PDB file of C-alpha atoms in Angstrom:
ATOM      1  CA  UNK D 108      35.540 -40.683  26.994  1.00  0.00           C
ATOM      2  CA  UNK D 109      35.699 -37.347  28.654  1.00  0.00           C
ATOM      3  CA  UNK D 110      32.356 -36.208  27.278  1.00  0.00           C
ATOM      4  CA  UNK D 111      30.704 -39.594  28.278  1.00  0.00           C
ATOM      5  CA  UNK D 112      32.128 -39.188  31.781  1.00  0.00           C
ATOM      6  CA  UNK D 113      30.721 -35.738  32.177  1.00  0.00           C
ATOM      7  CA  UNK D 114      27.311 -37.014  31.149  1.00  0.00           C
ATOM      8  CA  UNK D 115      27.445 -39.779  33.704  1.00  0.00           C
ATOM      9  CA  UNK D 116      28.321 -37.164  36.338  1.00  0.00           C
ATOM     10  CA  UNK D 117      25.468 -34.861  35.248  1.00  0.00           C
ATOM     11  CA  UNK D 118      23.000 -37.804  35.537  1.00  0.00           C
ATOM     12  CA  UNK D 119      24.284 -38.697  39.002  1.00  0.00           C
ATOM     13  CA  UNK D 120      23.943 -35.165  40.160  1.00  0.00           C
ATOM     14  CA  UNK D 121      20.304 -35.034  39.018  1.00  0.00           C
ATOM     15  CA  UNK D 122      19.694 -38.318  40.739  1.00  0.00           C
ATOM     16  CA  UNK D 123      20.784 -36.962  44.117  1.00  0.00           C
ATOM     17  CA  UNK D 124      19.265 -33.399  43.742  1.00  0.00           C
ATOM     18  CA  UNK D 125      16.692 -32.302  46.190  1.00  0.00           C
ATOM     19  CA  UNK D 126      13.108 -32.763  44.881  1.00  0.00           C
ATOM     20  CA  UNK D 127      11.318 -29.691  43.509  1.00  0.00           C
ATOM     21  CA  UNK D 128       8.348 -30.456  45.699  1.00  0.00           C
ATOM     22  CA  UNK D 129       7.556 -32.152  49.054  1.00  0.00           C
ATOM     23  CA  UNK D 130       6.803 -35.799  48.894  1.00  0.00           C
ATOM     24  CA  UNK D 131       3.248 -36.738  49.423  1.00  0.00           C
ATOM     25  CA  UNK D 132       4.406 -38.901  52.364  1.00  0.00           C
ATOM     26  CA  UNK D 133       6.086 -35.935  54.113  1.00  0.00           C
ATOM     27  CA  UNK D 134       2.927 -33.746  53.800  1.00  0.00           C
ATOM     28  CA  UNK D 135       0.680 -36.529  54.985  1.00  0.00           C
ATOM     29  CA  UNK D 136       2.896 -36.999  58.036  1.00  0.00           C
ATOM     30  CA  UNK D 137       2.683 -33.296  58.774  1.00  0.00           C
ATOM     31  CA  UNK D 138      -1.084 -33.200  58.521  1.00  0.00           C
ATOM     32  CA  UNK D 139      -1.568 -36.381  60.506  1.00  0.00           C
ATOM     33  CA  UNK D 140       0.666 -35.288  63.380  1.00  0.00           C
ATOM     34  CA  UNK D 141      -1.331 -36.080  66.570  1.00  0.00           C
ATOM     35  CA  UNK D 142       0.469 -33.367  68.420  1.00  0.00           C
ATOM     36  CA  UNK D 143      -1.417 -30.618  66.410  1.00  0.00           C
ATOM     37  CA  UNK D 144      -4.165 -28.881  68.368  1.00  0.00           C
ATOM     38  CA  UNK D 145      -7.532 -30.656  68.296  1.00  0.00           C
ATOM     39  CA  UNK D 146      -9.266 -27.559  66.879  1.00  0.00           C
ATOM     40  CA  UNK D 147      -6.838 -27.357  63.950  1.00  0.00           C
ATOM     41  CA  UNK D 148      -7.244 -31.137  63.075  1.00  0.00           C
ATOM     42  CA  UNK D 149     -10.988 -30.646  63.234  1.00  0.00           C
ATOM     43  CA  UNK D 150     -10.702 -27.895  60.642  1.00  0.00           C
ATOM     44  CA  UNK D 151      -8.827 -30.124  58.214  1.00  0.00           C
ATOM     45  CA  UNK D 152     -11.840 -31.547  56.539  1.00  0.00           C
ATOM     46  CA  UNK D 153     -12.869 -28.106  55.305  1.00  0.00           C
ATOM     47  CA  UNK D 154      -9.386 -26.430  54.840  1.00  0.00           C
ATOM     48  CA  UNK D 155      -7.826 -29.490  53.046  1.00  0.00           C
ATOM     49  CA  UNK D 156      -4.249 -28.860  54.141  1.00  0.00           C
ATOM     50  CA  UNK D 157      -2.783 -31.854  52.426  1.00  0.00           C
ATOM     51  CA  UNK D 158      -4.009 -30.736  48.980  1.00  0.00           C
ATOM     52  CA  UNK D 159      -3.175 -27.075  49.679  1.00  0.00           C
ATOM     53  CA  UNK D 160       0.462 -27.685  50.724  1.00  0.00           C
ATOM     54  CA  UNK D 161       0.939 -30.223  47.858  1.00  0.00           C
ATOM     55  CA  UNK D 162      -0.249 -27.641  45.356  1.00  0.00           C
ATOM     56  CA  UNK D 163       1.858 -24.892  46.834  1.00  0.00           C
ATOM     57  CA  UNK D 164       5.143 -26.690  46.126  1.00  0.00           C
ATOM     58  CA  UNK D 165       6.613 -26.099  49.555  1.00  0.00           C
ATOM     59  CA  UNK D 166       9.426 -28.712  50.052  1.00  0.00           C
ATOM     60  CA  UNK D 167      12.085 -29.813  52.364  1.00  0.00           C
ATOM     61  CA  UNK D 168      14.740 -27.196  53.047  1.00  0.00           C
ATOM     62  CA  UNK D 169      12.696 -24.222  51.903  1.00  0.00           C
ATOM     63  CA  UNK D 170      12.595 -20.990  53.728  1.00  0.00           C
ATOM     64  CA  UNK D 171       8.949 -19.886  54.038  1.00  0.00           C
ATOM     65  CA  UNK D 172       7.622 -16.407  54.991  1.00  0.00           C
ATOM     66  CA  UNK D 173       4.093 -17.120  56.384  1.00  0.00           C
ATOM     67  CA  UNK D 174       2.218 -13.724  56.374  1.00  0.00           C
ATOM     68  CA  UNK D 175      -0.586 -13.504  59.080  1.00  0.00           C
ATOM     69  CA  UNK D 176      -0.507 -17.123  60.445  1.00  0.00           C
ATOM     70  CA  UNK D 177      -3.613 -16.506  62.533  1.00  0.00           C
ATOM     71  CA  UNK D 178      -2.646 -18.605  65.466  1.00  0.00           C
ATOM     72  CA  UNK D 179      -0.402 -21.185  63.576  1.00  0.00           C
ATOM     73  CA  UNK D 180      -2.865 -23.488  61.769  1.00  0.00           C
ATOM     74  CA  UNK D 181      -0.394 -23.904  58.778  1.00  0.00           C
ATOM     75  CA  UNK D 182       2.712 -22.886  60.739  1.00  0.00           C
ATOM     76  CA  UNK D 183       3.159 -26.280  62.347  1.00  0.00           C
ATOM     77  CA  UNK D 184       2.617 -28.208  59.128  1.00  0.00           C
ATOM     78  CA  UNK D 185       4.905 -25.920  57.134  1.00  0.00           C
ATOM     79  CA  UNK D 186       7.556 -26.392  59.836  1.00  0.00           C
ATOM     80  CA  UNK D 187       7.378 -30.165  59.643  1.00  0.00           C
ATOM     81  CA  UNK D 188       7.382 -30.162  55.740  1.00  0.00           C
ATOM     82  CA  UNK D 189      10.436 -27.909  55.411  1.00  0.00           C
ATOM     83  CA  UNK D 190      12.142 -29.844  58.170  1.00  0.00           C
ATOM     84  CA  UNK D 191      15.266 -28.891  60.152  1.00  0.00           C
ATOM     85  CA  UNK D 192      17.105 -27.695  56.979  1.00  0.00           C
ATOM     86  CA  UNK D 193      14.320 -25.191  56.270  1.00  0.00           C
ATOM     87  CA  UNK D 194      12.722 -22.283  58.208  1.00  0.00           C
ATOM     88  CA  UNK D 195       9.340 -20.765  58.632  1.00  0.00           C
ATOM     89  CA  UNK D 196       9.174 -17.053  59.457  1.00  0.00           C
ATOM     90  CA  UNK D 197       5.762 -16.519  61.179  1.00  0.00           C
ATOM     91  CA  UNK D 198       5.003 -12.969  60.232  1.00  0.00           C
ATOM     92  CA  UNK D 199       2.192 -11.805  62.563  1.00  0.00           C
ATOM     93  CA  UNK D 200       0.591  -8.380  62.960  1.00  0.00           C
ATOM     94  CA  UNK D 201       0.185  -6.495  66.283  1.00  0.00           C
ATOM     95  CA  UNK D 202      -3.232  -5.429  65.023  1.00  0.00           C
ATOM     96  CA  UNK D 203      -5.007  -8.657  65.883  1.00  0.00           C
ATOM     97  CA  UNK D 204      -4.216  -8.430  69.662  1.00  0.00           C
ATOM     98  CA  UNK D 205      -2.041 -10.176  72.075  1.00  0.00           C
ATOM     99  CA  UNK D 206      -3.957 -13.441  72.077  1.00  0.00           C
ATOM    100  CA  UNK D 207      -3.324 -14.100  68.416  1.00  0.00           C
ATOM    101  CA  UNK D 208       0.289 -13.147  68.838  1.00  0.00           C
ATOM    102  CA  UNK D 209       0.777 -15.428  71.685  1.00  0.00           C
ATOM    103  CA  UNK D 210      -0.875 -18.306  69.910  1.00  0.00           C
ATOM    104  CA  UNK D 211       1.370 -17.947  66.901  1.00  0.00           C
ATOM    105  CA  UNK D 212       4.495 -17.279  68.873  1.00  0.00           C
ATOM    106  CA  UNK D 213       3.930 -20.424  70.886  1.00  0.00           C
ATOM    107  CA  UNK D 214       4.532 -22.626  67.984  1.00  0.00           C
ATOM    108  CA  UNK D 215       8.186 -21.681  67.886  1.00  0.00           C
ATOM    109  CA  UNK D 216       8.723 -22.932  71.485  1.00  0.00           C
ATOM    110  CA  UNK D 217       7.260 -26.412  70.666  1.00  0.00           C
ATOM    111  CA  UNK D 218       9.502 -29.412  70.329  1.00  0.00           C
ATOM    112  CA  UNK D 219      10.268 -30.098  66.843  1.00  0.00           C
ATOM    113  CA  UNK D 220       9.310 -26.566  65.631  1.00  0.00           C
ATOM    114  CA  UNK D 221      12.591 -24.843  66.415  1.00  0.00           C
ATOM    115  CA  UNK D 222      12.781 -23.898  62.769  1.00  0.00           C
ATOM    116  CA  UNK D 223       9.917 -21.331  63.280  1.00  0.00           C
ATOM    117  CA  UNK D 224      11.020 -17.838  63.812  1.00  0.00           C
ATOM    118  CA  UNK D 225       8.454 -15.343  64.997  1.00  0.00           C
ATOM    119  CA  UNK D 226       8.064 -11.533  64.190  1.00  0.00           C
ATOM    120  CA  UNK D 227       5.285  -9.090  64.614  1.00  0.00           C
ATOM    121  CA  UNK D 228       4.891  -5.886  62.791  1.00  0.00           C
ATOM    122  CA  UNK D 229       2.336  -3.020  62.215  1.00  0.00           C
ATOM    123  CA  UNK D 230      -0.624  -4.151  60.009  1.00  0.00           C
ATOM    124  CA  UNK D 231       0.415  -4.504  56.332  1.00  0.00           C
ATOM    125  CA  UNK D 232       4.128  -4.643  57.199  1.00  0.00           C
ATOM    126  CA  UNK D 233       6.609  -7.424  57.617  1.00  0.00           C
ATOM    127  CA  UNK D 234      10.281  -7.968  58.229  1.00  0.00           C
ATOM    128  CA  UNK D 235      12.415 -10.761  56.839  1.00  0.00           C
ATOM    129  CA  UNK D 236      16.110 -11.236  57.642  1.00  0.00           C
ATOM    130  CA  UNK D 237      16.671 -13.283  54.326  1.00  0.00           C
ATOM    131  CA  UNK D 238      14.949 -13.900  51.068  1.00  0.00           C
ATOM    132  CA  UNK D 239      12.464 -16.784  51.058  1.00  0.00           C
ATOM    133  CA  UNK D 240      11.522 -19.611  48.670  1.00  0.00           C
ATOM    134  CA  UNK D 241       7.787 -19.102  49.372  1.00  0.00           C
ATOM    135  CA  UNK D 242       5.855 -16.222  50.628  1.00  0.00           C
ATOM    136  CA  UNK D 243       2.549 -17.735  51.946  1.00  0.00           C
ATOM    137  CA  UNK D 244      -0.615 -16.199  53.026  1.00  0.00           C
ATOM    138  CA  UNK D 245      -4.091 -17.875  53.583  1.00  0.00           C
ATOM    139  CA  UNK D 246      -7.412 -16.212  53.973  1.00  0.00           C
ATOM    140  CA  UNK D 247      -5.929 -12.814  54.798  1.00  0.00           C
ATOM    141  CA  UNK D 248      -4.902 -11.079  51.613  1.00  0.00           C
ATOM    142  CA  UNK D 249      -8.415  -9.419  51.594  1.00  0.00           C
ATOM    143  CA  UNK D 250      -7.805  -7.790  54.942  1.00  0.00           C
ATOM    144  CA  UNK D 251      -5.051  -5.663  53.466  1.00  0.00           C
ATOM    145  CA  UNK D 252      -7.923  -3.900  51.579  1.00  0.00           C
ATOM    146  CA  UNK D 253      -9.830  -3.065  54.729  1.00  0.00           C
ATOM    147  CA  UNK D 254      -9.198   0.503  55.868  1.00  0.00           C
ATOM    148  CA  UNK D 255     -10.296   0.098  59.422  1.00  0.00           C
ATOM    149  CA  UNK D 256      -7.390  -2.194  60.022  1.00  0.00           C
ATOM    150  CA  UNK D 257      -4.978   0.253  58.456  1.00  0.00           C
ATOM    151  CA  UNK D 258      -4.194   1.830  55.155  1.00  0.00           C
ATOM    152  CA  UNK D 259      -2.032  -0.404  53.049  1.00  0.00           C
ATOM    153  CA  UNK D 260      -0.447   0.621  49.721  1.00  0.00           C
ATOM    154  CA  UNK D 261      -1.055  -2.559  47.919  1.00  0.00           C
ATOM    155  CA  UNK D 262       1.376  -1.788  45.232  1.00  0.00           C
ATOM    156  CA  UNK D 263       4.169  -1.253  47.703  1.00  0.00           C
ATOM    157  CA  UNK D 264       3.243  -4.252  49.785  1.00  0.00           C
ATOM    158  CA  UNK D 265       3.355  -6.625  46.765  1.00  0.00           C
ATOM    159  CA  UNK D 266       6.751  -5.013  45.678  1.00  0.00           C
ATOM    160  CA  UNK D 267       8.089  -5.704  49.200  1.00  0.00           C
ATOM    161  CA  UNK D 268       6.993  -9.391  48.728  1.00  0.00           C
ATOM    162  CA  UNK D 269       8.648  -9.472  45.308  1.00  0.00           C
ATOM    163  CA  UNK D 270      11.897  -8.128  46.777  1.00  0.00           C
ATOM    164  CA  UNK D 271      11.620 -10.696  49.558  1.00  0.00           C
ATOM    165  CA  UNK D 272      11.383 -13.815  47.339  1.00  0.00           C
ATOM    166  CA  UNK D 273      14.162 -15.535  45.719  1.00  0.00           C
ATOM    167  CA  UNK D 274      14.393 -15.642  42.000  1.00  0.00           C
ATOM    168  CA  UNK D 275      12.172 -18.608  40.868  1.00  0.00           C
ATOM    169  CA  UNK D 276      10.311 -18.487  44.213  1.00  0.00           C
ATOM    170  CA  UNK D 277       6.704 -18.595  44.978  1.00  0.00           C
ATOM    171  CA  UNK D 278       3.987 -16.124  46.207  1.00  0.00           C
ATOM    172  CA  UNK D 279       1.131 -18.437  47.440  1.00  0.00           C
ATOM    173  CA  UNK D 280      -2.342 -16.959  48.119  1.00  0.00           C
ATOM    174  CA  UNK D 281      -5.623 -18.510  49.248  1.00  0.00           C
ATOM    175  CA  UNK D 282      -8.651 -16.443  49.869  1.00  0.00           C
ATOM    176  CA  UNK D 283     -12.455 -16.278  49.995  1.00  0.00           C
ATOM    177  CA  UNK D 284     -14.093 -15.515  46.535  1.00  0.00           C
ATOM    178  CA  UNK D 285     -15.969 -12.374  45.856  1.00  0.00           C
ATOM    179  CA  UNK D 286     -17.986 -11.523  42.893  1.00  0.00           C
ATOM    180  CA  UNK D 287     -16.366  -9.398  40.110  1.00  0.00           C
ATOM    181  CA  UNK D 288     -16.519  -5.729  40.870  1.00  0.00           C
ATOM    182  CA  UNK D 289     -16.642  -6.036  44.574  1.00  0.00           C
ATOM    183  CA  UNK D 290     -15.393  -2.785  46.106  1.00  0.00           C
ATOM    184  CA  UNK D 291     -13.128  -2.283  49.097  1.00  0.00           C
ATOM    185  CA  UNK D 292     -16.188  -1.159  51.119  1.00  0.00           C
ATOM    186  CA  UNK D 293     -17.824  -4.396  50.307  1.00  0.00           C
ATOM    187  CA  UNK D 294     -14.695  -6.426  51.123  1.00  0.00           C
ATOM    188  CA  UNK D 295     -14.856  -4.808  54.582  1.00  0.00           C
ATOM    189  CA  UNK D 296     -18.302  -6.236  54.998  1.00  0.00           C
ATOM    190  CA  UNK D 297     -17.894  -9.620  53.349  1.00  0.00           C
ATOM    191  CA  UNK D 298     -14.167 -10.458  54.028  1.00  0.00           C
ATOM    192  CA  UNK D 299     -13.952 -11.616  50.377  1.00  0.00           C
ATOM    193  CA  UNK D 300     -11.944 -10.413  47.293  1.00  0.00           C
ATOM    194  CA  UNK D 301     -12.352 -10.685  43.715  1.00  0.00           C
ATOM    195  CA  UNK D 302      -9.668 -13.045  42.320  1.00  0.00           C
ATOM    196  CA  UNK D 303      -9.052 -10.869  39.310  1.00  0.00           C
ATOM    197  CA  UNK D 304      -8.035  -7.931  41.572  1.00  0.00           C
ATOM    198  CA  UNK D 305      -5.559 -10.198  43.356  1.00  0.00           C
ATOM    199  CA  UNK D 306      -3.993 -11.446  40.123  1.00  0.00           C
ATOM    200  CA  UNK D 307      -3.765  -7.847  38.774  1.00  0.00           C
ATOM    201  CA  UNK D 308      -2.130  -6.457  41.878  1.00  0.00           C
ATOM    202  CA  UNK D 309       0.354  -9.307  42.194  1.00  0.00           C
ATOM    203  CA  UNK D 310       1.340  -9.392  38.551  1.00  0.00           C
ATOM    204  CA  UNK D 311       1.861  -5.681  38.639  1.00  0.00           C
ATOM    205  CA  UNK D 312       4.621  -6.188  41.140  1.00  0.00           C
ATOM    206  CA  UNK D 313       6.464  -8.443  38.725  1.00  0.00           C
ATOM    207  CA  UNK D 314       5.184 -11.953  39.522  1.00  0.00           C
ATOM    208  CA  UNK D 315       3.819 -14.283  36.970  1.00  0.00           C
ATOM    209  CA  UNK D 316       0.678 -16.483  37.636  1.00  0.00           C
ATOM    210  CA  UNK D 317       2.042 -20.026  37.468  1.00  0.00           C
ATOM    211  CA  UNK D 318      -1.017 -22.045  38.551  1.00  0.00           C
ATOM    212  CA  UNK D 319      -4.520 -22.205  40.084  1.00  0.00           C
ATOM    213  CA  UNK D 320      -6.307 -24.839  41.851  1.00  0.00           C
ATOM    214  CA  UNK D 321      -9.921 -25.413  42.284  1.00  0.00           C
ATOM    215  CA  UNK D 322      -9.675 -27.785  45.215  1.00  0.00           C
ATOM    216  CA  UNK D 323     -11.343 -25.281  47.573  1.00  0.00           C
ATOM    217  CA  UNK D 324     -14.134 -24.272  45.124  1.00  0.00           C
ATOM    218  CA  UNK D 325     -17.605 -24.651  46.667  1.00  0.00           C
ATOM    219  CA  UNK D 326     -20.406 -24.155  44.226  1.00  0.00           C
ATOM    220  CA  UNK D 327     -22.956 -23.809  47.048  1.00  0.00           C
ATOM    221  CA  UNK D 328     -21.425 -20.484  48.024  1.00  0.00           C
ATOM    222  CA  UNK D 329     -22.947 -17.690  45.908  1.00  0.00           C
ATOM    223  CA  UNK D 330     -20.511 -15.041  47.489  1.00  0.00           C
ATOM    224  CA  UNK D 331     -23.424 -12.919  48.768  1.00  0.00           C
ATOM    225  CA  UNK D 332     -22.839 -13.458  52.470  1.00  0.00           C
ATOM    226  CA  UNK D 333     -20.069 -12.484  54.894  1.00  0.00           C
ATOM    227  CA  UNK D 334     -17.725 -15.310  55.486  1.00  0.00           C
ATOM    228  CA  UNK D 335     -18.775 -15.202  59.082  1.00  0.00           C
ATOM    229  CA  UNK D 336     -22.399 -15.961  58.281  1.00  0.00           C
ATOM    230  CA  UNK D 337     -23.268 -19.303  59.959  1.00  0.00           C
ATOM    231  CA  UNK D 338     -24.962 -20.631  56.823  1.00  0.00           C
ATOM    232  CA  UNK D 339     -21.517 -20.604  55.024  1.00  0.00           C
ATOM    233  CA  UNK D 340     -18.784 -20.154  57.628  1.00  0.00           C
ATOM    234  CA  UNK D 341     -16.067 -22.663  57.113  1.00  0.00           C
ATOM    235  CA  UNK D 342     -17.383 -23.672  53.783  1.00  0.00           C
ATOM    236  CA  UNK D 343     -16.855 -20.648  51.518  1.00  0.00           C
ATOM    237  CA  UNK D 344     -15.767 -20.772  48.023  1.00  0.00           C
ATOM    238  CA  UNK D 345     -12.016 -20.141  47.882  1.00  0.00           C
ATOM    239  CA  UNK D 346      -9.373 -19.647  45.223  1.00  0.00           C
ATOM    240  CA  UNK D 347      -5.814 -20.893  45.323  1.00  0.00           C
ATOM    241  CA  UNK D 348      -3.164 -19.057  43.415  1.00  0.00           C
ATOM    242  CA  UNK D 349       0.518 -19.727  42.843  1.00  0.00           C
ATOM    243  CA  UNK D 350       2.756 -16.952  41.378  1.00  0.00           C
ATOM    244  CA  UNK D 351       6.389 -17.234  40.525  1.00  0.00           C
ATOM    245  CA  UNK D 352       9.128 -14.659  40.463  1.00  0.00           C
ATOM    246  CA  UNK D 353      11.027 -14.769  37.129  1.00  0.00           C
TER     247      UNK D 353
END
């Protein structure tokens, strides 16, 4: 009888446990929020935020460290998805200028986004007051390889990320695809990075590759042009990687 009762309790606990991922409905609601800036909503068709957030596994109640938010495109949506029980630490850099800082910082003062906490650090650095469930960066990992922005020890940076993520947590990276063998000098010109380099660097810090999505793959992009070239801008081939901390 005792054993049966314990089993019932275990099943009940599982029934009321928090989901391991956000519901499609909550993500759709965040993406379709009419209060988002018009420019952000116009970019959705090419950035595919619904599919990106769904793949990332961000869920209600999560603490997210968003590295280099770039004005807050994902910040608002992540804020909505994690909800009032979660937090989003918007980790900006002082390198990009005051306009970028102001745009990202403004999100934290918007109604409904009080769970966004802003901080700005020198390029390649970040400060988090607590460990996070997800460390998130989109279209900016390659910048850490560009010396004119600042010299970044990538091994040290990724170890810092590893130490900042909770056990079982996620390191989520989206970036522009570069051809194999692309050098740092070429990254500075193209603003792309070889996916294999990212995987090697992140796994060296202790993370394990847990998944990859081809949602942002564009076969028309041959990776030869800078991402700012008008022929390809906004429609680059991109990889989406999800790493887990053991």
